[in-house]
Amino acid sequence: MKNIPFTFDLLPGRWIPTEYDSHLKRTLSSMQGQYQNASAYSALLEQGDRLLYEVYELHRPQIAGELLHGVSVVHPGLVGDEYFMTKGHYHQVRETGEVYYCLQGQGKMVMETEAGEWAVEDFRAGNVLYVLPKWAHRSVNTSLTEDLIFLFIYPGNAGHDYATIEQQGFRKLVLHRAGAPLVVDNPRWHGPQGK
Ligand code: M6P
Ligand code: ZN
């Protein structure tokens, strides 16, 4: 971690930052229970623990005032008719937002709040997506051929709450239907009290 102002380059077509401190890889086995089609999930896992997405992070102290940032790459693919996607999370400190800048590819950001609201917004190369405080978020790559790549920035004290989503899922799924993404209700979604 550097303690003087620093820069790094993100160059078209070479979107991995020229400097980063950690490289997180998430594979299919870390998504147990998240895909609707459990038999498609097991069948794919039997063929190997596929790499779904990668996160290149610049380390900063995890305290208010700092801005954590990096680049994520969600690879293309399907589990049944559901696209490769991130686990998704709330921020532990709910009153913290996040900015995404899409560098390459296409996708959807699936979002919801504990108050019952939901939203699905597009990722497309060059667009900026603002995730409001209190909104859980998951990135979905809706291309079957191209990586979805974005820069993310969020407050140092935000933290990740994965447990809520692991237990209840998201209200909405993005499925590959008739050659295009379709947003549908998650039949297995249940709220905190099984609502
Ligand atoms: C974005 C950011 C990261 C996050 C990553 C992967 O790049 O929000 O903080 O870690 O997505 O998503 P998840 O943590 O939900 O697996
Ligand atoms: Zn986040």
Short mmCIF file of C-alpha atoms and ligand atoms in Angstrom, two decimals:
data_model
loop_
_atom_site.label_atom_id
_atom_site.label_comp_id
_atom_site.label_asym_id
_atom_site.label_seq_id
_atom_site.Cartn_x
_atom_site.Cartn_y
_atom_site.Cartn_z
CA MET A 1 0.00 0.00 0.00
CA LYS A 2 1.39 3.37 -1.00
CA ASN A 3 1.30 6.34 1.35
CA ILE A 4 1.88 9.07 -1.17
CA PRO A 5 -0.54 10.10 -3.93
CA PHE A 6 -0.30 7.64 -6.80
CA THR A 7 -1.69 6.90 -10.24
CA PHE A 8 -2.24 3.80 -12.31
CA ASP A 9 -3.36 3.26 -15.86
CA LEU A 10 -6.47 1.63 -17.23
CA LEU A 11 -5.98 1.34 -20.94
CA PRO A 12 -8.61 0.37 -23.53
CA GLY A 13 -8.39 -3.34 -24.21
CA ARG A 14 -5.96 -3.80 -21.29
CA TRP A 15 -8.31 -3.12 -18.42
CA ILE A 16 -6.34 -4.83 -15.64
CA PRO A 17 -4.83 -1.99 -13.56
CA THR A 18 -1.10 -1.61 -14.10
CA GLU A 19 -0.80 -1.67 -10.28
CA TYR A 20 -2.86 -3.62 -7.76
CA ASP A 21 -2.36 -5.19 -4.32
CA SER A 22 -4.60 -8.24 -4.42
CA HIS A 23 -6.25 -10.47 -6.97
CA LEU A 24 -9.36 -12.30 -5.76
CA LYS A 25 -10.75 -15.18 -7.84
CA ARG A 26 -14.24 -16.52 -7.26
CA THR A 27 -15.16 -19.89 -8.70
CA LEU A 28 -18.42 -21.78 -9.14
CA SER A 29 -18.08 -23.62 -5.81
CA SER A 30 -18.39 -20.33 -3.91
CA MET A 31 -21.90 -19.82 -5.37
CA GLN A 32 -23.54 -22.81 -3.68
CA GLY A 33 -27.30 -22.23 -3.45
CA GLN A 34 -27.28 -19.03 -5.48
CA TYR A 35 -28.30 -20.44 -8.85
CA GLN A 36 -31.92 -21.34 -9.39
CA ASN A 37 -31.21 -24.52 -11.35
CA ALA A 38 -29.51 -26.72 -8.75
CA SER A 39 -28.98 -29.68 -11.10
CA ALA A 40 -27.40 -27.48 -13.80
CA TYR A 41 -25.16 -26.05 -11.05
CA SER A 42 -24.04 -29.52 -9.85
CA ALA A 43 -23.55 -30.80 -13.42
CA LEU A 44 -21.33 -27.84 -14.30
CA LEU A 45 -19.39 -28.14 -11.04
CA GLU A 46 -18.69 -31.81 -11.80
CA GLN A 47 -16.91 -30.72 -14.97
CA GLY A 48 -14.61 -28.45 -12.93
CA ASP A 49 -14.66 -25.46 -10.59
CA ARG A 50 -15.04 -22.75 -13.25
CA LEU A 51 -13.66 -19.27 -12.68
CA LEU A 52 -16.64 -16.88 -12.59
CA TYR A 53 -15.09 -13.53 -11.70
CA GLU A 54 -11.94 -11.78 -10.57
CA VAL A 55 -11.34 -8.65 -8.50
CA TYR A 56 -8.13 -6.59 -8.68
CA GLU A 57 -7.96 -4.32 -5.64
CA LEU A 58 -5.83 -1.42 -4.54
CA HIS A 59 -5.49 -1.71 -0.78
CA ARG A 60 -6.40 1.22 1.45
CA PRO A 61 -7.23 1.25 5.17
CA GLN A 62 -10.82 0.12 5.75
CA ILE A 63 -11.85 3.28 7.54
CA ALA A 64 -14.26 6.15 6.86
CA GLY A 65 -12.67 8.75 4.61
CA GLU A 66 -10.75 6.25 2.51
CA LEU A 67 -12.09 5.11 -0.87
CA LEU A 68 -11.61 1.44 -1.74
CA HIS A 69 -11.32 0.81 -5.45
CA GLY A 70 -10.29 -1.62 -8.10
CA VAL A 71 -11.37 -3.43 -11.23
CA SER A 72 -13.61 -6.48 -11.49
CA VAL A 73 -13.93 -8.89 -14.41
CA VAL A 74 -17.03 -11.09 -14.64
CA HIS A 75 -16.47 -13.82 -17.22
CA PRO A 76 -19.20 -14.93 -19.65
CA GLY A 77 -21.15 -18.13 -19.15
CA LEU A 78 -24.37 -19.76 -18.02
CA VAL A 79 -25.50 -22.01 -15.20
CA GLY A 80 -28.66 -23.45 -16.75
CA ASP A 81 -30.18 -20.29 -18.21
CA GLU A 82 -28.76 -17.96 -15.54
CA TYR A 83 -25.73 -15.85 -16.37
CA PHE A 84 -22.40 -15.84 -14.53
CA MET A 85 -22.63 -13.21 -11.79
CA THR A 86 -21.08 -12.01 -8.55
CA LYS A 87 -22.20 -13.28 -5.13
CA GLY A 88 -23.67 -9.89 -4.34
CA HIS A 89 -23.83 -8.17 -0.99
CA TYR A 90 -25.15 -5.44 1.23
CA HIS A 91 -22.61 -3.14 2.79
CA GLN A 92 -22.22 -3.87 6.48
CA VAL A 93 -22.51 -0.14 7.08
CA ARG A 94 -25.79 0.27 5.22
CA GLU A 95 -25.38 4.05 4.79
CA THR A 96 -22.59 3.66 2.22
CA GLY A 97 -22.97 3.71 -1.57
CA GLU A 98 -20.75 2.58 -4.45
CA VAL A 99 -19.86 3.91 -7.91
CA TYR A 100 -19.28 1.60 -10.88
CA TYR A 101 -17.80 2.67 -14.20
CA CYS A 102 -18.27 0.08 -16.93
CA LEU A 103 -15.12 -0.30 -19.02
CA GLN A 104 -16.12 -3.18 -21.28
CA GLY A 105 -18.97 -5.55 -22.02
CA GLN A 106 -22.61 -5.59 -21.09
CA GLY A 107 -24.58 -6.68 -18.11
CA LYS A 108 -27.11 -5.89 -15.44
CA MET A 109 -26.77 -4.65 -11.89
CA VAL A 110 -29.44 -6.29 -9.77
CA MET A 111 -30.29 -4.28 -6.65
CA GLU A 112 -32.75 -4.33 -3.77
CA THR A 113 -33.34 -2.90 -0.32
CA GLU A 114 -34.49 -4.43 2.93
CA ALA A 115 -37.54 -2.14 2.66
CA GLY A 116 -38.74 -4.12 -0.38
CA GLU A 117 -37.60 -1.94 -3.31
CA TRP A 118 -35.76 -3.44 -6.27
CA ALA A 119 -34.07 -2.18 -9.45
CA VAL A 120 -32.14 -3.63 -12.37
CA GLU A 121 -29.88 -1.26 -14.33
CA ASP A 122 -27.73 -1.80 -17.42
CA PHE A 123 -23.98 -2.04 -17.54
CA ARG A 124 -22.66 -0.95 -20.94
CA ALA A 125 -19.15 0.16 -21.88
CA GLY A 126 -18.74 3.78 -20.79
CA ASN A 127 -21.69 4.07 -18.42
CA VAL A 128 -21.55 4.94 -14.73
CA LEU A 129 -23.83 3.27 -12.25
CA TYR A 130 -24.46 4.63 -8.78
CA VAL A 131 -25.56 2.14 -6.14
CA LEU A 132 -27.37 4.09 -3.43
CA PRO A 133 -26.69 3.50 0.27
CA LYS A 134 -28.84 0.64 1.68
CA TRP A 135 -29.07 -1.19 -1.68
CA ALA A 136 -27.70 -4.73 -2.03
CA HIS A 137 -26.01 -5.22 -5.41
CA ARG A 138 -24.97 -8.04 -7.74
CA SER A 139 -23.28 -7.72 -11.16
CA VAL A 140 -24.44 -10.03 -13.96
CA ASN A 141 -22.60 -10.53 -17.26
CA THR A 142 -25.30 -10.81 -19.94
CA SER A 143 -22.87 -11.43 -22.80
CA LEU A 144 -22.11 -15.04 -23.62
CA THR A 145 -18.79 -14.21 -25.25
CA GLU A 146 -17.24 -11.11 -23.69
CA ASP A 147 -15.94 -10.25 -20.21
CA LEU A 148 -17.87 -7.61 -18.24
CA ILE A 149 -15.25 -5.26 -16.76
CA PHE A 150 -15.80 -2.31 -14.42
CA LEU A 151 -14.04 0.03 -12.04
CA PHE A 152 -15.63 0.25 -8.58
CA ILE A 153 -15.21 2.80 -5.77
CA TYR A 154 -16.77 2.63 -2.30
CA PRO A 155 -16.16 3.99 1.20
CA GLY A 156 -13.39 2.41 3.26
CA ASN A 157 -15.64 1.62 6.22
CA ALA A 158 -18.44 -0.02 4.15
CA GLY A 159 -17.63 -3.71 4.79
CA HIS A 160 -19.37 -6.60 3.01
CA ASP A 161 -22.45 -8.36 4.37
CA TYR A 162 -22.74 -11.56 2.31
CA ALA A 163 -24.84 -13.59 4.76
CA THR A 164 -28.13 -11.81 4.07
CA ILE A 165 -27.97 -12.55 0.34
CA GLU A 166 -26.63 -16.09 0.87
CA GLN A 167 -29.68 -16.82 3.00
CA GLN A 168 -32.43 -15.13 1.02
CA GLY A 169 -31.06 -14.53 -2.50
CA PHE A 170 -32.12 -11.55 -4.61
CA ARG A 171 -35.76 -10.82 -5.48
CA LYS A 172 -34.95 -10.79 -9.19
CA LEU A 173 -33.04 -13.19 -11.46
CA VAL A 174 -31.60 -12.40 -14.89
CA LEU A 175 -32.15 -15.30 -17.29
CA HIS A 176 -31.00 -15.92 -20.86
CA ARG A 177 -34.27 -16.34 -22.77
CA ALA A 178 -34.79 -16.29 -26.55
CA GLY A 179 -31.22 -15.03 -26.96
CA ALA A 180 -31.64 -12.03 -24.64
CA PRO A 181 -31.60 -11.22 -20.93
CA LEU A 182 -34.94 -11.37 -19.15
CA VAL A 183 -35.54 -10.16 -15.59
CA VAL A 184 -37.89 -12.45 -13.67
CA ASP A 185 -39.04 -12.92 -10.08
CA ASN A 186 -36.92 -15.30 -8.03
CA PRO A 187 -39.37 -18.05 -7.08
CA ARG A 188 -37.19 -19.05 -4.14
CA TRP A 189 -36.73 -15.56 -2.71
CA HIS A 190 -37.86 -15.21 0.83
CA GLY A 191 -37.54 -12.18 3.06
CA PRO A 192 -35.87 -12.07 6.45
CA GLN A 193 -38.95 -13.54 8.16
CA GLY A 194 -39.81 -15.90 5.31
CA LYS A 195 -42.11 -13.20 3.85
C1 M6P B 1 -17.28 -5.16 -6.99
C2 M6P B 1 -17.07 -4.51 -5.67
C3 M6P B 1 -16.21 -5.34 -4.77
C4 M6P B 1 -16.75 -6.74 -4.73
C5 M6P B 1 -16.83 -7.31 -6.14
C6 M6P B 1 -17.31 -8.73 -6.21
O1 M6P B 1 -16.14 -5.12 -7.76
O2 M6P B 1 -18.31 -4.27 -5.07
O3 M6P B 1 -16.22 -4.78 -3.47
O4 M6P B 1 -15.97 -7.55 -3.89
O5 M6P B 1 -17.70 -6.51 -6.88
O6 M6P B 1 -18.62 -8.87 -5.73
P1 M6P B 1 -18.91 -9.74 -4.43
O7 M6P B 1 -18.07 -9.15 -3.33
O8 M6P B 1 -20.39 -9.56 -4.22
O9 M6P B 1 -18.53 -11.13 -4.73
ZN ZN B 2 -20.49 -3.15 -2.71
#
